[in-house]
Amino acid sequence: MVTENFFQQDIQEKIETKTFQWTKQWYPVAVVNHTDPSRPFPFQLLGKNLLLWRDSGRKWSCFEDVCPHRLVPLSEGRVESDGTLLCAYHAWRFNSEGKCVSIPQSKDKETEAKHCANSKSCATVYPTQERQGLLWVWPESGEQAQAESQLREPRVVPELENPSDRVVKQFWNMRELPYGWDFFMENVSDPAHVPVSHHGLMGSRYTDNKYYDMIGVREFSTQEGFSFKIQPINTPGVKQAIHDFQPPCHMRIVSELENGGKSIFALYASPSRPGWCRTIGCQVFVKDEQGKRGKGLAFFGLPMPEWLNHLLGPLFLHQDLVFLHYQEKILANKQEEKYLDAVYTPNPQDKMVITFRKWLEKRAGGGIPWSKECNPELPTPEYDRRKLFDVWETHTKNCMVCQNALKNINRFKILTYVVAVLCLCLGIIIDARAIAIQVATATITETGTSVSGFPLPPLGFWFALGGAALFAFSGYKLQQLIRLFYVYEFEHADNH
C-alpha cells in the first residue's frame, strides 16, 4: 500500500511539473453588453491579432484578424445585414464558421462556388463561448483545438452558475492596462499595498497598514494554481479573507463574513501583448440568511448606473497603474537577475507574490509565449501622463455603455448652455420691458430708482440672471465630467 501510494504521488508530481500550456486555456476578452454587435471588435491575446463579431443568429465568433485574400485586417470590415462579415477591401464575405460565402469578382456563380469551396478561402476561426456575460476565446485554431476546448471549463465564478436571491452581481468593468499580465497578477496577490496605494478609498496609509501573515490554503499546482489566506484578520465583521489564483487568468478574492455572507471580488486578466493586459472584474455578494449583504469595494458597491461605475473605475485602477507601468520597465533593465534576486521581500505579506513568481518561473515556462507575429520587446516607459492615463483608448471607445452615456451627457451639456443663453436673454427682455413701461408711464419714483436715477432691474431679471449662471456652471461641470471619459490623471503626492 505504501509503495502504491508513493507510486501514485510520483505520477502526480510528474504531471504537476509539466509546463503550463498557455494556449490550451479559455480567456475572457470582452463583456457581451459592452461590445457593439454591429461591427467587428479587434483585440489582442497572447500577441495574436484577433477579432470578435456577431452574426444574424446572435452567435459570436472569433477570427484571426486577417483576410485570406490579401492579408488585410478583417476588423476594418463590416457586419452586413445578412449576418456575414464583409472584408472592406474586396467585399469577400464570411459566415460565422469562417467559410467564405461570396467573392464578387468571380467570373460566374460556378467559379465563385469553386473558389469558396477551397479551404484557402476560409478565415481562421478560434473556439468561442459566452458565459456569465463574458466572451471567452481559446487561442488555438483548427479541429483539434475545437475538440480540446470542449474538455476544459473556463474559470467562471461558481456563485453565478446557480443564481439565487442571495447572490447579487455588480457590473462587469473592462480595461486595457499598460503593464503586463504578470504584474497585474502580482499586484492582486498583494493585499499589503491596498491601504497604502488606495489611501482614502480602501483605508488609510497611516492607520490601516498593519502586520499580518499569508497562510497557504490550497497546494501549489501547475494547472490549478494556489491560494492564501490573511491571518490575523484586521477587518471588523470579516471571518476569513482568501486570495485564490486560478491560472491563467483568474484571481478570486473572497471575504467570508461573520454573519454567513460573502463578498467576492472576481478579477480576470488576459495577456494582450508585451507590456499590456486586458482586465475584467466585478463584485459579487452572497447575502446572509437575513438577506443582508456585506460591504463592497469602497463606494463601488453602492447603487449607481453602470456607466458611472465604469467612469469611477480609474480612481482605483490608476492608483496602482502609476507603479506597475514603471515597475515592469525597471525590472526589465535588470536582465541579469531573476525576479526574486532583484527584489527584497523579507516580510510574510509577500508570500503570495513570491509563490506566484515561482509558479511562473518553475511551472509556466518563465513567461508568456507570445505569438511569432508579435514584437516581443516591451514598449518604452510613457512619461506623458495624458497618454499613460488614457481612458478613451483603453476603455470608452470599446464600451457601448459608456459611449451611450457620453452622448447623452454631451446633449445635456449643450442643453444647459442653451438654457443659460435663453435665461440671459429673458433677463434682458424683462429688464428692457420694465424700463420701457416706466418711461412710457413716466412713473419713476424716488424710491424706485437707483442713486444715479436709473431704475433698478425688476426681481424677474435677477431670477433669470441667476438661472443663466446656474445653467452655465452646470454645463461647465458636465464638461469636466465628460473629460473623465477621455483621461483621468493621478498623482499620489496629491492624495492627502
PDB file of C-alpha atoms in Angstrom, residues 59-251:
ATOM      1  CA  LYS A  59     -23.749  33.868 -32.399  1.00  0.00           C
ATOM      2  CA  TRP A  60     -20.353  35.383 -31.519  1.00  0.00           C
ATOM      3  CA  SER A  61     -17.302  34.207 -33.445  1.00  0.00           C
ATOM      4  CA  CYS A  62     -13.579  34.867 -33.117  1.00  0.00           C
ATOM      5  CA  PHE A  63     -11.402  35.115 -36.248  1.00  0.00           C
ATOM      6  CA  GLU A  64      -7.765  35.830 -36.837  1.00  0.00           C
ATOM      7  CA  ASP A  65      -7.746  39.471 -37.907  1.00  0.00           C
ATOM      8  CA  VAL A  66      -6.566  38.622 -41.432  1.00  0.00           C
ATOM      9  CA  CYS A  67      -8.496  38.212 -44.658  1.00  0.00           C
ATOM     10  CA  PRO A  68      -7.187  35.121 -46.540  1.00  0.00           C
ATOM     11  CA  HIS A  69      -7.418  37.001 -49.844  1.00  0.00           C
ATOM     12  CA  ARG A  70      -4.743  39.694 -49.428  1.00  0.00           C
ATOM     13  CA  LEU A  71      -3.982  39.508 -45.686  1.00  0.00           C
ATOM     14  CA  VAL A  72      -5.590  42.829 -44.750  1.00  0.00           C
ATOM     15  CA  PRO A  73      -7.320  43.298 -41.364  1.00  0.00           C
ATOM     16  CA  LEU A  74     -10.835  41.901 -41.316  1.00  0.00           C
ATOM     17  CA  SER A  75     -11.565  44.215 -38.388  1.00  0.00           C
ATOM     18  CA  GLU A  76     -11.679  47.068 -40.925  1.00  0.00           C
ATOM     19  CA  GLY A  77     -14.682  45.344 -42.456  1.00  0.00           C
ATOM     20  CA  ARG A  78     -18.402  45.373 -41.740  1.00  0.00           C
ATOM     21  CA  VAL A  79     -21.071  43.124 -40.279  1.00  0.00           C
ATOM     22  CA  GLU A  80     -23.665  43.062 -43.074  1.00  0.00           C
ATOM     23  CA  SER A  81     -27.450  42.887 -42.761  1.00  0.00           C
ATOM     24  CA  ASP A  82     -27.415  39.249 -43.918  1.00  0.00           C
ATOM     25  CA  GLY A  83     -25.256  38.334 -40.897  1.00  0.00           C
ATOM     26  CA  THR A  84     -21.959  37.864 -42.743  1.00  0.00           C
ATOM     27  CA  LEU A  85     -18.626  39.548 -42.117  1.00  0.00           C
ATOM     28  CA  LEU A  86     -17.532  41.571 -45.156  1.00  0.00           C
ATOM     29  CA  CYS A  87     -13.910  42.429 -45.877  1.00  0.00           C
ATOM     30  CA  ALA A  88     -13.937  46.102 -46.826  1.00  0.00           C
ATOM     31  CA  TYR A  89     -11.037  45.678 -49.290  1.00  0.00           C
ATOM     32  CA  HIS A  90     -12.619  43.443 -51.969  1.00  0.00           C
ATOM     33  CA  ALA A  91     -16.012  42.584 -50.379  1.00  0.00           C
ATOM     34  CA  TRP A  92     -15.325  38.917 -49.691  1.00  0.00           C
ATOM     35  CA  ARG A  93     -17.895  37.652 -47.179  1.00  0.00           C
ATOM     36  CA  PHE A  94     -17.560  35.054 -44.410  1.00  0.00           C
ATOM     37  CA  ASN A  95     -20.075  33.216 -42.263  1.00  0.00           C
ATOM     38  CA  SER A  96     -19.672  32.545 -38.532  1.00  0.00           C
ATOM     39  CA  GLU A  97     -17.804  29.293 -39.255  1.00  0.00           C
ATOM     40  CA  GLY A  98     -15.137  31.168 -41.234  1.00  0.00           C
ATOM     41  CA  LYS A  99     -16.264  29.830 -44.599  1.00  0.00           C
ATOM     42  CA  CYS A 100     -16.075  32.284 -47.493  1.00  0.00           C
ATOM     43  CA  VAL A 101     -19.596  32.595 -48.949  1.00  0.00           C
ATOM     44  CA  SER A 102     -19.125  35.358 -51.513  1.00  0.00           C
ATOM     45  CA  ILE A 103     -16.365  36.506 -53.895  1.00  0.00           C
ATOM     46  CA  PRO A 104     -17.979  39.262 -56.011  1.00  0.00           C
ATOM     47  CA  GLN A 105     -15.186  39.496 -58.585  1.00  0.00           C
ATOM     48  CA  SER A 106     -15.672  35.894 -59.727  1.00  0.00           C
ATOM     49  CA  LYS A 107     -16.357  35.215 -63.419  1.00  0.00           C
ATOM     50  CA  ASP A 108     -19.645  33.426 -62.705  1.00  0.00           C
ATOM     51  CA  LYS A 109     -21.506  31.654 -59.904  1.00  0.00           C
ATOM     52  CA  GLU A 110     -19.898  28.313 -60.720  1.00  0.00           C
ATOM     53  CA  THR A 111     -16.387  29.799 -60.474  1.00  0.00           C
ATOM     54  CA  GLU A 112     -17.340  31.622 -57.275  1.00  0.00           C
ATOM     55  CA  ALA A 113     -18.604  28.399 -55.695  1.00  0.00           C
ATOM     56  CA  LYS A 114     -15.394  26.602 -56.662  1.00  0.00           C
ATOM     57  CA  HIS A 115     -13.190  29.284 -55.124  1.00  0.00           C
ATOM     58  CA  CYS A 116     -15.332  29.482 -51.962  1.00  0.00           C
ATOM     59  CA  ALA A 117     -15.034  25.695 -51.574  1.00  0.00           C
ATOM     60  CA  ASN A 118     -11.233  25.937 -51.458  1.00  0.00           C
ATOM     61  CA  SER A 119     -10.021  25.760 -47.843  1.00  0.00           C
ATOM     62  CA  LYS A 120      -7.570  28.594 -48.561  1.00  0.00           C
ATOM     63  CA  SER A 121     -10.513  30.992 -48.855  1.00  0.00           C
ATOM     64  CA  CYS A 122     -11.556  30.373 -45.239  1.00  0.00           C
ATOM     65  CA  ALA A 123     -10.864  32.688 -42.307  1.00  0.00           C
ATOM     66  CA  THR A 124      -9.003  31.218 -39.321  1.00  0.00           C
ATOM     67  CA  VAL A 125     -11.513  30.566 -36.546  1.00  0.00           C
ATOM     68  CA  TYR A 126     -10.905  30.210 -32.802  1.00  0.00           C
ATOM     69  CA  PRO A 127     -13.250  28.489 -30.320  1.00  0.00           C
ATOM     70  CA  THR A 128     -15.534  30.992 -28.600  1.00  0.00           C
ATOM     71  CA  GLN A 129     -18.195  30.779 -25.933  1.00  0.00           C
ATOM     72  CA  GLU A 130     -20.419  33.117 -23.936  1.00  0.00           C
ATOM     73  CA  ARG A 131     -20.545  32.518 -20.165  1.00  0.00           C
ATOM     74  CA  GLN A 132     -21.659  34.740 -17.297  1.00  0.00           C
ATOM     75  CA  GLY A 133     -21.930  37.773 -19.562  1.00  0.00           C
ATOM     76  CA  LEU A 134     -18.355  37.396 -20.855  1.00  0.00           C
ATOM     77  CA  LEU A 135     -16.964  36.306 -24.219  1.00  0.00           C
ATOM     78  CA  TRP A 136     -14.244  33.670 -23.862  1.00  0.00           C
ATOM     79  CA  VAL A 137     -11.684  32.696 -26.507  1.00  0.00           C
ATOM     80  CA  TRP A 138      -9.451  29.620 -26.836  1.00  0.00           C
ATOM     81  CA  PRO A 139      -6.234  30.864 -28.548  1.00  0.00           C
ATOM     82  CA  GLU A 140      -5.689  27.826 -30.801  1.00  0.00           C
ATOM     83  CA  SER A 141      -7.479  27.114 -34.068  1.00  0.00           C
ATOM     84  CA  GLY A 142      -8.378  24.006 -36.017  1.00  0.00           C
ATOM     85  CA  GLU A 143     -10.427  20.862 -35.404  1.00  0.00           C
ATOM     86  CA  GLN A 144      -8.179  19.622 -32.604  1.00  0.00           C
ATOM     87  CA  ALA A 145      -8.485  22.953 -30.809  1.00  0.00           C
ATOM     88  CA  GLN A 146     -12.272  22.756 -31.110  1.00  0.00           C
ATOM     89  CA  ALA A 147     -12.242  19.300 -29.533  1.00  0.00           C
ATOM     90  CA  GLU A 148      -9.756  20.179 -26.771  1.00  0.00           C
ATOM     91  CA  SER A 149     -11.603  23.370 -25.857  1.00  0.00           C
ATOM     92  CA  GLN A 150     -14.730  21.330 -25.086  1.00  0.00           C
ATOM     93  CA  LEU A 151     -12.834  19.338 -22.456  1.00  0.00           C
ATOM     94  CA  ARG A 152     -11.915  22.322 -20.309  1.00  0.00           C
ATOM     95  CA  GLU A 153     -14.202  24.672 -18.412  1.00  0.00           C
ATOM     96  CA  PRO A 154     -13.420  28.410 -18.274  1.00  0.00           C
ATOM     97  CA  ARG A 155     -12.616  29.917 -14.863  1.00  0.00           C
ATOM     98  CA  VAL A 156     -16.142  31.077 -14.113  1.00  0.00           C
ATOM     99  CA  VAL A 157     -17.497  32.377 -10.799  1.00  0.00           C
ATOM    100  CA  PRO A 158     -19.285  29.386  -9.178  1.00  0.00           C
ATOM    101  CA  GLU A 159     -21.801  31.581  -7.351  1.00  0.00           C
ATOM    102  CA  LEU A 160     -23.074  32.913 -10.695  1.00  0.00           C
ATOM    103  CA  GLU A 161     -23.700  29.455 -12.142  1.00  0.00           C
ATOM    104  CA  ASN A 162     -26.681  28.837  -9.841  1.00  0.00           C
ATOM    105  CA  PRO A 163     -28.166  32.283  -9.296  1.00  0.00           C
ATOM    106  CA  SER A 164     -30.433  32.844  -6.318  1.00  0.00           C
ATOM    107  CA  ASP A 165     -31.942  35.743  -4.410  1.00  0.00           C
ATOM    108  CA  ARG A 166     -28.931  35.657  -2.100  1.00  0.00           C
ATOM    109  CA  VAL A 167     -26.426  36.240  -4.924  1.00  0.00           C
ATOM    110  CA  VAL A 168     -26.012  39.836  -6.119  1.00  0.00           C
ATOM    111  CA  LYS A 169     -23.694  40.615  -9.027  1.00  0.00           C
ATOM    112  CA  GLN A 170     -22.420  44.126  -9.717  1.00  0.00           C
ATOM    113  CA  PHE A 171     -21.433  45.386 -13.183  1.00  0.00           C
ATOM    114  CA  TRP A 172     -18.528  43.963 -15.160  1.00  0.00           C
ATOM    115  CA  ASN A 173     -15.837  46.535 -15.879  1.00  0.00           C
ATOM    116  CA  MET A 174     -13.218  46.030 -18.597  1.00  0.00           C
ATOM    117  CA  ARG A 175      -9.995  47.916 -19.193  1.00  0.00           C
ATOM    118  CA  GLU A 176      -6.808  47.556 -21.240  1.00  0.00           C
ATOM    119  CA  LEU A 177      -3.916  48.389 -18.892  1.00  0.00           C
ATOM    120  CA  PRO A 178      -0.381  49.497 -19.902  1.00  0.00           C
ATOM    121  CA  TYR A 179       1.505  46.832 -17.982  1.00  0.00           C
ATOM    122  CA  GLY A 180       1.919  43.093 -18.278  1.00  0.00           C
ATOM    123  CA  TRP A 181      -0.346  40.261 -17.148  1.00  0.00           C
ATOM    124  CA  ASP A 182       2.211  39.070 -14.593  1.00  0.00           C
ATOM    125  CA  PHE A 183       2.389  42.483 -12.919  1.00  0.00           C
ATOM    126  CA  PHE A 184      -1.396  42.593 -12.658  1.00  0.00           C
ATOM    127  CA  MET A 185      -1.459  39.166 -11.009  1.00  0.00           C
ATOM    128  CA  GLU A 186       1.401  40.140  -8.711  1.00  0.00           C
ATOM    129  CA  ASN A 187      -0.483  43.270  -7.697  1.00  0.00           C
ATOM    130  CA  VAL A 188      -3.717  41.466  -6.788  1.00  0.00           C
ATOM    131  CA  SER A 189      -1.704  38.824  -4.882  1.00  0.00           C
ATOM    132  CA  ASP A 190      -0.556  41.609  -2.568  1.00  0.00           C
ATOM    133  CA  PRO A 191      -3.166  42.813  -0.030  1.00  0.00           C
ATOM    134  CA  ALA A 192      -0.466  44.802   1.808  1.00  0.00           C
ATOM    135  CA  HIS A 193      -0.489  47.583  -0.787  1.00  0.00           C
ATOM    136  CA  VAL A 194      -4.235  48.241  -0.519  1.00  0.00           C
ATOM    137  CA  PRO A 195      -4.460  50.763   2.375  1.00  0.00           C
ATOM    138  CA  VAL A 196      -1.278  52.489   1.141  1.00  0.00           C
ATOM    139  CA  SER A 197      -1.726  52.753  -2.634  1.00  0.00           C
ATOM    140  CA  HIS A 198      -5.508  53.197  -2.283  1.00  0.00           C
ATOM    141  CA  HIS A 199      -5.310  55.620   0.622  1.00  0.00           C
ATOM    142  CA  GLY A 200      -8.663  57.327   1.120  1.00  0.00           C
ATOM    143  CA  LEU A 201     -10.564  54.705  -0.903  1.00  0.00           C
ATOM    144  CA  MET A 202      -9.585  51.475   0.867  1.00  0.00           C
ATOM    145  CA  GLY A 203      -8.374  52.601   4.269  1.00  0.00           C
ATOM    146  CA  SER A 204      -5.555  54.801   5.493  1.00  0.00           C
ATOM    147  CA  ARG A 205      -1.849  54.501   4.800  1.00  0.00           C
ATOM    148  CA  TYR A 206      -1.234  55.745   8.349  1.00  0.00           C
ATOM    149  CA  THR A 207      -3.640  53.680  10.479  1.00  0.00           C
ATOM    150  CA  ASP A 208      -4.535  50.550   8.459  1.00  0.00           C
ATOM    151  CA  ASN A 209      -1.064  49.487   7.329  1.00  0.00           C
ATOM    152  CA  LYS A 210      -0.829  46.633   9.865  1.00  0.00           C
ATOM    153  CA  TYR A 211       1.086  43.372  10.228  1.00  0.00           C
ATOM    154  CA  TYR A 212      -0.403  40.083   9.038  1.00  0.00           C
ATOM    155  CA  ASP A 213       0.779  36.746   7.697  1.00  0.00           C
ATOM    156  CA  MET A 214      -0.162  34.921   4.481  1.00  0.00           C
ATOM    157  CA  ILE A 215      -1.016  31.272   5.131  1.00  0.00           C
ATOM    158  CA  GLY A 216      -1.192  28.735   2.298  1.00  0.00           C
ATOM    159  CA  VAL A 217      -4.666  27.236   1.812  1.00  0.00           C
ATOM    160  CA  ARG A 218      -4.503  25.254  -1.425  1.00  0.00           C
ATOM    161  CA  GLU A 219      -1.495  23.280  -2.601  1.00  0.00           C
ATOM    162  CA  PHE A 220       0.789  24.678  -5.278  1.00  0.00           C
ATOM    163  CA  SER A 221      -0.351  23.259  -8.647  1.00  0.00           C
ATOM    164  CA  THR A 222       0.709  23.748 -12.257  1.00  0.00           C
ATOM    165  CA  GLN A 223      -2.821  23.763 -13.634  1.00  0.00           C
ATOM    166  CA  GLU A 224      -4.868  24.853 -10.606  1.00  0.00           C
ATOM    167  CA  GLY A 225      -2.596  27.499  -9.074  1.00  0.00           C
ATOM    168  CA  PHE A 226      -2.699  28.142  -5.320  1.00  0.00           C
ATOM    169  CA  SER A 227      -4.398  30.243  -2.649  1.00  0.00           C
ATOM    170  CA  PHE A 228      -3.509  32.060   0.570  1.00  0.00           C
ATOM    171  CA  LYS A 229      -5.483  33.478   3.474  1.00  0.00           C
ATOM    172  CA  ILE A 230      -4.738  36.547   5.556  1.00  0.00           C
ATOM    173  CA  GLN A 231      -4.092  35.981   9.237  1.00  0.00           C
ATOM    174  CA  PRO A 232      -4.948  37.654  11.525  1.00  0.00           C
ATOM    175  CA  ILE A 233      -7.939  39.461  10.046  1.00  0.00           C
ATOM    176  CA  ASN A 234      -7.912  43.136  10.959  1.00  0.00           C
ATOM    177  CA  THR A 235     -11.247  43.973   9.325  1.00  0.00           C
ATOM    178  CA  PRO A 236     -14.329  44.065  11.602  1.00  0.00           C
ATOM    179  CA  GLY A 237     -17.062  41.638  10.571  1.00  0.00           C
ATOM    180  CA  VAL A 238     -14.770  39.539   8.334  1.00  0.00           C
ATOM    181  CA  LYS A 239     -14.117  35.957   9.442  1.00  0.00           C
ATOM    182  CA  GLN A 240     -11.686  34.960   6.693  1.00  0.00           C
ATOM    183  CA  ALA A 241     -10.116  36.525   3.582  1.00  0.00           C
ATOM    184  CA  ILE A 242      -8.699  34.308   0.818  1.00  0.00           C
ATOM    185  CA  HIS A 243      -6.824  35.211  -2.376  1.00  0.00           C
ATOM    186  CA  ASP A 244      -7.170  32.362  -4.886  1.00  0.00           C
ATOM    187  CA  PHE A 245      -5.078  32.323  -8.087  1.00  0.00           C
ATOM    188  CA  GLN A 246      -6.533  30.111 -10.819  1.00  0.00           C
ATOM    189  CA  PRO A 247      -4.295  30.179 -13.913  1.00  0.00           C
ATOM    190  CA  PRO A 248      -4.106  31.533 -16.452  1.00  0.00           C
ATOM    191  CA  CYS A 249      -6.452  34.442 -15.922  1.00  0.00           C
ATOM    192  CA  HIS A 250      -8.456  34.416 -12.685  1.00  0.00           C
ATOM    193  CA  MET A 251      -7.870  35.869  -9.227  1.00  0.00           C
TER     194      MET A 251
END
